[in-house]
MMTF fields as JSON, N, C-alpha, C and O atoms, coordinates in Angstrom:
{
  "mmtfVersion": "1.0.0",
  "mmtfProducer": "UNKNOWN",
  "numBonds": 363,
  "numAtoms": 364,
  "numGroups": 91,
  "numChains": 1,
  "numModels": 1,
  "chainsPerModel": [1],
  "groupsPerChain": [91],
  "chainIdList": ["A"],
  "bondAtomList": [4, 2, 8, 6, 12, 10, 16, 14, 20, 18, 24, 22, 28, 26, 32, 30, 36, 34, 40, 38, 44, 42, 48, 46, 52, 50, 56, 54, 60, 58, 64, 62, 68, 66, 72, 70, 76, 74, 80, 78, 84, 82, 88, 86, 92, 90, 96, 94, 100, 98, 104, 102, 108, 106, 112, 110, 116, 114, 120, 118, 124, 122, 128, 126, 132, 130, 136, 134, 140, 138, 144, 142, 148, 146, 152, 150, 156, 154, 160, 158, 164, 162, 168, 166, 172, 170, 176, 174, 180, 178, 184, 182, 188, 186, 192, 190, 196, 194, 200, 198, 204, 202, 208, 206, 212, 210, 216, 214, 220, 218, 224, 222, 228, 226, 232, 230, 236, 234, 240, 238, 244, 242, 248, 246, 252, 250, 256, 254, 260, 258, 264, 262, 268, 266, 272, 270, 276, 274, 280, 278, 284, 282, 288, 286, 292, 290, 296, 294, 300, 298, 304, 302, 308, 306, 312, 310, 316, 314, 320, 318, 324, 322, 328, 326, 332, 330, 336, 334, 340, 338, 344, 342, 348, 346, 352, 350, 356, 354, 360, 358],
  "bondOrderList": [1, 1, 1, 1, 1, 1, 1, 1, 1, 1, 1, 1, 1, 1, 1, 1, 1, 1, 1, 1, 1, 1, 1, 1, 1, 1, 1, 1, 1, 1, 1, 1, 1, 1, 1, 1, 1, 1, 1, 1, 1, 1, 1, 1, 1, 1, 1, 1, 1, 1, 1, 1, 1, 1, 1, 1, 1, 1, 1, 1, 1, 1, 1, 1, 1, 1, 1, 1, 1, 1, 1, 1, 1, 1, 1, 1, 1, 1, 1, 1, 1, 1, 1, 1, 1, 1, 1, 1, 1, 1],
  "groupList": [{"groupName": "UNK", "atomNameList": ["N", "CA", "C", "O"], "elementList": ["N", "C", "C", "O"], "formalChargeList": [0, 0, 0, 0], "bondAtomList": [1, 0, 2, 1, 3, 2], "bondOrderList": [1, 1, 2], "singleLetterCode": "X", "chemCompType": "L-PEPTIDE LINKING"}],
  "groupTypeList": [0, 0, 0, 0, 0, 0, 0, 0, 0, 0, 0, 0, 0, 0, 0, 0, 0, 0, 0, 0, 0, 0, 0, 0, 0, 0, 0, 0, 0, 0, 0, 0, 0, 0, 0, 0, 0, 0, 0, 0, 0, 0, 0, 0, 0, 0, 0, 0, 0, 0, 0, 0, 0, 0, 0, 0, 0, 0, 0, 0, 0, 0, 0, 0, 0, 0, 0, 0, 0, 0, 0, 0, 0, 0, 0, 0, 0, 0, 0, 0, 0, 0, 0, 0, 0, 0, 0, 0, 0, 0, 0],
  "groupIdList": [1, 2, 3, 4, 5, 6, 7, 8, 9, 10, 11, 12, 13, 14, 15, 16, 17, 18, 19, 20, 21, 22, 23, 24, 25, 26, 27, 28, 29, 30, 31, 32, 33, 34, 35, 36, 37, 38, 39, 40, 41, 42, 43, 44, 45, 46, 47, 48, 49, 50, 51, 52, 53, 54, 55, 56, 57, 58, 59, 60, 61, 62, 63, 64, 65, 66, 67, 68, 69, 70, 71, 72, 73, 74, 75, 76, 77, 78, 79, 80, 81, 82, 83, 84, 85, 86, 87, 88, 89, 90, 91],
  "secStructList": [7, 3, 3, 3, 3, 3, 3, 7, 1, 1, 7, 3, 3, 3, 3, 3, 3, 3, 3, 7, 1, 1, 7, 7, 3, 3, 3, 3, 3, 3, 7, 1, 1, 6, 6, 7, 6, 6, 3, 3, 3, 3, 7, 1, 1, 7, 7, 1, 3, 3, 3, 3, 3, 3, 3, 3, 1, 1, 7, 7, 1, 5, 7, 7, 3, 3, 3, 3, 3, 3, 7, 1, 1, 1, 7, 3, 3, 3, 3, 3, 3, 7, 7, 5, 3, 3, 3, 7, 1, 7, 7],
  "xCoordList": [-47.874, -48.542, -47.485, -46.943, -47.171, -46.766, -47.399, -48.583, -47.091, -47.991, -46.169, -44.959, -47.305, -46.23, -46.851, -47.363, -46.827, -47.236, -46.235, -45.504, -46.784, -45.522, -46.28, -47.352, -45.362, -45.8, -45.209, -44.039, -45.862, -44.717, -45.38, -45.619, -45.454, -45.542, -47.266, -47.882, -47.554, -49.173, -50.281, -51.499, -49.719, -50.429, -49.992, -48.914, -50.888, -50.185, -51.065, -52.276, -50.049, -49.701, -50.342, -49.714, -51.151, -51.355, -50.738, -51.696, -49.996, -50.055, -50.063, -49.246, -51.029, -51.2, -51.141, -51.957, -49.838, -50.021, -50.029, -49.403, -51.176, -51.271, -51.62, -52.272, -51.434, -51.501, -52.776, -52.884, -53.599, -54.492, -54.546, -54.588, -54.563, -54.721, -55.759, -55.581, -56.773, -57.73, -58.332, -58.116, -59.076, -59.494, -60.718, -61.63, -60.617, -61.529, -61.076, -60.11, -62.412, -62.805, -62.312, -62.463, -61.722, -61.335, -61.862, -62.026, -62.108, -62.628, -61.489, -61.204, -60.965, -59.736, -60.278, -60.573, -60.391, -60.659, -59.431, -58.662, -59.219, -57.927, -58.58, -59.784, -57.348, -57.953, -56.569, -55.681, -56.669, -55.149, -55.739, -55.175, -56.773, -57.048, -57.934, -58.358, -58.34, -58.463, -60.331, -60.96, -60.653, -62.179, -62.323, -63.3, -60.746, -60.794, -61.453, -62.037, -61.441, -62.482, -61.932, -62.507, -60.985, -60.538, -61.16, -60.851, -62.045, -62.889, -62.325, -61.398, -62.757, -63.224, -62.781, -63.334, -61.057, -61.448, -61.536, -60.92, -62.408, -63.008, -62.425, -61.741, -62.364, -61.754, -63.574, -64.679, -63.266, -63.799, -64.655, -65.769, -63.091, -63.0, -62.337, -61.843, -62.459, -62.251, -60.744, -60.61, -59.694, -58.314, -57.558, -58.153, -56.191, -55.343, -54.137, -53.353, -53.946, -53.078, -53.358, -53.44, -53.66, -54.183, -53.144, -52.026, -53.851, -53.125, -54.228, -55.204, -54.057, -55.192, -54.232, -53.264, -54.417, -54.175, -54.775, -55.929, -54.439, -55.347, -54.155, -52.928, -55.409, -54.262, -55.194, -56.41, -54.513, -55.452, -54.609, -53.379, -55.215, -54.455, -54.141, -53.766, -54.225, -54.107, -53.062, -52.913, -52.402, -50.808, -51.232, -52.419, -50.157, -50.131, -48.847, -47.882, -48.983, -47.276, -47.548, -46.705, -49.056, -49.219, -50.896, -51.98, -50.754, -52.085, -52.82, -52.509, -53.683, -54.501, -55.662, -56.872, -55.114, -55.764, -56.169, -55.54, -57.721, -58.039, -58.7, -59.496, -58.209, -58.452, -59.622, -59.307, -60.633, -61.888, -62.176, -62.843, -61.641, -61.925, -62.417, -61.93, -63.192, -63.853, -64.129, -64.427, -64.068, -64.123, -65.671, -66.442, -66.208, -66.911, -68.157, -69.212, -67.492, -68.008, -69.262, -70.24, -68.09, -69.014, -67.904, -68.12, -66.578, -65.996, -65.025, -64.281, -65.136, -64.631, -63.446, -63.369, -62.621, -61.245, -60.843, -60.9, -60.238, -59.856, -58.766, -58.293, -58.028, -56.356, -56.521, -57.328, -56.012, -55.853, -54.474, -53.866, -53.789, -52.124, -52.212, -52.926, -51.058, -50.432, -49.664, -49.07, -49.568, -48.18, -47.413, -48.164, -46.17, -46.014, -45.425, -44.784, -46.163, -45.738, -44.393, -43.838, -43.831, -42.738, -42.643, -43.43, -41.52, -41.129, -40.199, -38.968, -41.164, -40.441, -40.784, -41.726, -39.937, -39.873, -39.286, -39.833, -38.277, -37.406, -37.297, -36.661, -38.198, -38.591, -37.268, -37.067],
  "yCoordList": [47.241, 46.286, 45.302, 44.548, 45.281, 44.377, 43.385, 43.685, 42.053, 40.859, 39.758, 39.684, 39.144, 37.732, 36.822, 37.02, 35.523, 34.668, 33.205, 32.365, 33.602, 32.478, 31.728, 31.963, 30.411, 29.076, 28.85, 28.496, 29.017, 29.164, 27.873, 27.975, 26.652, 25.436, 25.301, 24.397, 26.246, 25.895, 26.545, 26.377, 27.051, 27.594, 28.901, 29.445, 29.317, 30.614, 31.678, 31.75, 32.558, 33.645, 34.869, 34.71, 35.682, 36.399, 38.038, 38.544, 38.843, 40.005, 40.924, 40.801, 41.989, 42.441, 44.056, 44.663, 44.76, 46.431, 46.755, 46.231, 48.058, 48.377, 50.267, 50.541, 51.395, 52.551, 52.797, 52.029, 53.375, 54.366, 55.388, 55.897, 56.2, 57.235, 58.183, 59.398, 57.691, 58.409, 57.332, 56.12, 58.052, 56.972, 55.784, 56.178, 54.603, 53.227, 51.973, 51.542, 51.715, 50.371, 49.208, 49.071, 48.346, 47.28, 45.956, 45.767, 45.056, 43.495, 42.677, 42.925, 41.731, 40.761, 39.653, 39.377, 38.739, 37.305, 36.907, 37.386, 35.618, 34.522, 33.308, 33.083, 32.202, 30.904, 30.598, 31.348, 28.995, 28.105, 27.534, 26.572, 28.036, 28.041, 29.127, 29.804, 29.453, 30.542, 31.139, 32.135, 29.981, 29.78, 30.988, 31.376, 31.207, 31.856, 31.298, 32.125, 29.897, 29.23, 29.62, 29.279, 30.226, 30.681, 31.824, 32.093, 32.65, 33.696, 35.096, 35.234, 35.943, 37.442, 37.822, 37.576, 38.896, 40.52, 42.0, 42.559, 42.329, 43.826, 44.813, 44.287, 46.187, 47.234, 47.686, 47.592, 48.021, 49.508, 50.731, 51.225, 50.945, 52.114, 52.571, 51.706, 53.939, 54.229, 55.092, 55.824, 54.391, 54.775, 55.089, 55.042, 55.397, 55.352, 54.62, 54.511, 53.987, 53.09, 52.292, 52.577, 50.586, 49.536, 48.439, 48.246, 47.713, 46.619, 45.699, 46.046, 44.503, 43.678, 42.2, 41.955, 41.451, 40.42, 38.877, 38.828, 38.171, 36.61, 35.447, 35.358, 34.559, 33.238, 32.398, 32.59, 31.295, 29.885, 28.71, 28.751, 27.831, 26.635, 25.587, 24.523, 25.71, 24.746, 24.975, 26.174, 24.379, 24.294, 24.499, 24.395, 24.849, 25.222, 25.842, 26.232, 25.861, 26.529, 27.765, 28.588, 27.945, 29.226, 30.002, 29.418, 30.752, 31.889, 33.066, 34.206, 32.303, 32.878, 34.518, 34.476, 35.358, 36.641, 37.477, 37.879, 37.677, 38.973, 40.358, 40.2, 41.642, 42.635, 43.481, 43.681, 44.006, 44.63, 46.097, 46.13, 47.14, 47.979, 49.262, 49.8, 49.871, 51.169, 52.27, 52.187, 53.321, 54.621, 55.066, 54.109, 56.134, 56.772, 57.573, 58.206, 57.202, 57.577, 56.297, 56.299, 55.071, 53.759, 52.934, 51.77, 53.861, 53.577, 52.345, 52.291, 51.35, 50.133, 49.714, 50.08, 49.081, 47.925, 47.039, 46.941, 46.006, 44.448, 44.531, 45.192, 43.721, 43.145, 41.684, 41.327, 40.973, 39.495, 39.139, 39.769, 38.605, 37.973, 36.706, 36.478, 35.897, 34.859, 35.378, 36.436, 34.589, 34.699, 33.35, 32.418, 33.062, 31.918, 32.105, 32.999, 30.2, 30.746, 30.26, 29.324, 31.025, 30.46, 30.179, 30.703, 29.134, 29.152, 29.596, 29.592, 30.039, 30.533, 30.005, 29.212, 30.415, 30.023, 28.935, 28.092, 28.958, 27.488, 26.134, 25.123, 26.503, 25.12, 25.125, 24.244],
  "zCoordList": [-44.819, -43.964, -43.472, -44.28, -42.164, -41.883, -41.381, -41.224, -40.965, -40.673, -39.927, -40.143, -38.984, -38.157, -37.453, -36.352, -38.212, -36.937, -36.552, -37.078, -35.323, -34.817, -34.094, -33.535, -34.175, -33.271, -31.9, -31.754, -31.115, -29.899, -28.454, -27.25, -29.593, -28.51, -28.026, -27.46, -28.389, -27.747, -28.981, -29.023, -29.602, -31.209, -31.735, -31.496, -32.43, -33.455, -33.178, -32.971, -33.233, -32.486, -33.865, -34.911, -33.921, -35.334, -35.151, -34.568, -35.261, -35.556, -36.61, -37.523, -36.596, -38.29, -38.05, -37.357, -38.865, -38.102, -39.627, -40.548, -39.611, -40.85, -40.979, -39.972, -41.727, -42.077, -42.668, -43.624, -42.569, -43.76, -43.569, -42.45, -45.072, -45.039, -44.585, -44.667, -44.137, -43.576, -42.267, -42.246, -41.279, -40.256, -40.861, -41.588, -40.534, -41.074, -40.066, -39.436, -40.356, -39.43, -40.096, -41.31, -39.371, -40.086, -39.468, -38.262, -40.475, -39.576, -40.482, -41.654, -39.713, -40.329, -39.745, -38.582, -41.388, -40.854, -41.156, -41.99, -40.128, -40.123, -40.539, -40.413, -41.261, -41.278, -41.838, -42.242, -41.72, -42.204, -43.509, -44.029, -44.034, -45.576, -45.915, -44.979, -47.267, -47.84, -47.516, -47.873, -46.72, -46.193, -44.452, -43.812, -44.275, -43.182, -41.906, -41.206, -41.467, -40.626, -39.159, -38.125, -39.194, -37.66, -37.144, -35.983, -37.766, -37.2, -37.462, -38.26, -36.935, -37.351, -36.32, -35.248, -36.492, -35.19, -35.823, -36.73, -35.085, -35.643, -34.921, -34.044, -34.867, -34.624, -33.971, -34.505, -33.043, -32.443, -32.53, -32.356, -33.012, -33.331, -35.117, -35.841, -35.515, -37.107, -36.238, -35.257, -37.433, -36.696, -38.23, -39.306, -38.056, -39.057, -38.982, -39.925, -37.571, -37.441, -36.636, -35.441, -37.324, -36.882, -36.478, -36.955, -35.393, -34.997, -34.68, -34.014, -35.174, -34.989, -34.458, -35.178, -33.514, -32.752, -32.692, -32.266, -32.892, -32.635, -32.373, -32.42, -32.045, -31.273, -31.669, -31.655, -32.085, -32.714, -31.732, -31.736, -31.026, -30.899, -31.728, -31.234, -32.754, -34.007, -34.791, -35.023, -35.21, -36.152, -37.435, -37.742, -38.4, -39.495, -40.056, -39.398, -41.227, -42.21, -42.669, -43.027, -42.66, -43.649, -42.701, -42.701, -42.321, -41.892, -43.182, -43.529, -43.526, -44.324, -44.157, -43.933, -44.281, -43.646, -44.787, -45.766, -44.296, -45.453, -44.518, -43.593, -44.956, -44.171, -44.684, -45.857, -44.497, -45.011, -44.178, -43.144, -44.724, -44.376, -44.614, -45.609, -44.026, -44.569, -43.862, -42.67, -44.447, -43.801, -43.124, -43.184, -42.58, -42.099, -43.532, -43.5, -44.31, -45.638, -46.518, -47.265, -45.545, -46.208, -47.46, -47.796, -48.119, -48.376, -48.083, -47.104, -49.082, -48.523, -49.281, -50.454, -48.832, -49.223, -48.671, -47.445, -49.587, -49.156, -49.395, -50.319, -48.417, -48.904, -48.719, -47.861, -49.255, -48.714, -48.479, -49.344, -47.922, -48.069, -47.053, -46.076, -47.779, -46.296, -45.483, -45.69, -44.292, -43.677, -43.465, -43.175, -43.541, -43.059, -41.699, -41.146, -41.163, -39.565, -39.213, -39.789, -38.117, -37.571, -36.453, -35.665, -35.915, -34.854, -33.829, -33.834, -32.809, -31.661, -30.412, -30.39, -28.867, -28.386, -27.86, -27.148, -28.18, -28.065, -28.56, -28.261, -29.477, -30.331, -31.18, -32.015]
}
């Protein structure tokens, strides 16, 4: 799993690319604490290689993300991790 978010002068930037071994739907909440209050993006579609995207205008040191995903079976899993953010863009 990789994960990056950056601050780039107007807020943070989320990217999250991730593998499974079989195709599953994923919903990823974000938040700048462990309450996730920045909201929910969901997938589609049932894939095996995910990329999930978000943008917050609000600052922070650390992006709080948990990933929930499950197969076509009903089969489910969680990851949780931080990221810390950085700066880019000329800052």
């Amino acid at each position: 799993m990789q994960a990056d978010a950056r601050y780039d002068g107007t807020g943070i930037a989320i990217d999250i690319e991730w593998a499974t071994d079989e195709p599953s739907r994923a919903f990823v909440d974000v938040g700048l604490t462990p309450s996730y209050e920045l909201g929910q993006v969901s997938e589609a579609a049932f894939l095996t290689e995910h990329v999930v995207s978000a943008f917050t205008p609000q600052t922070g040191d650390v992006i709080y993300v948990r990933i929930r995903a499950g197969d076509a079976l009903g089969n489910q899993a969680t990851s949780m991790l931080t990221v810390p953010v950085r700066a880019c863009g000329g800052l």
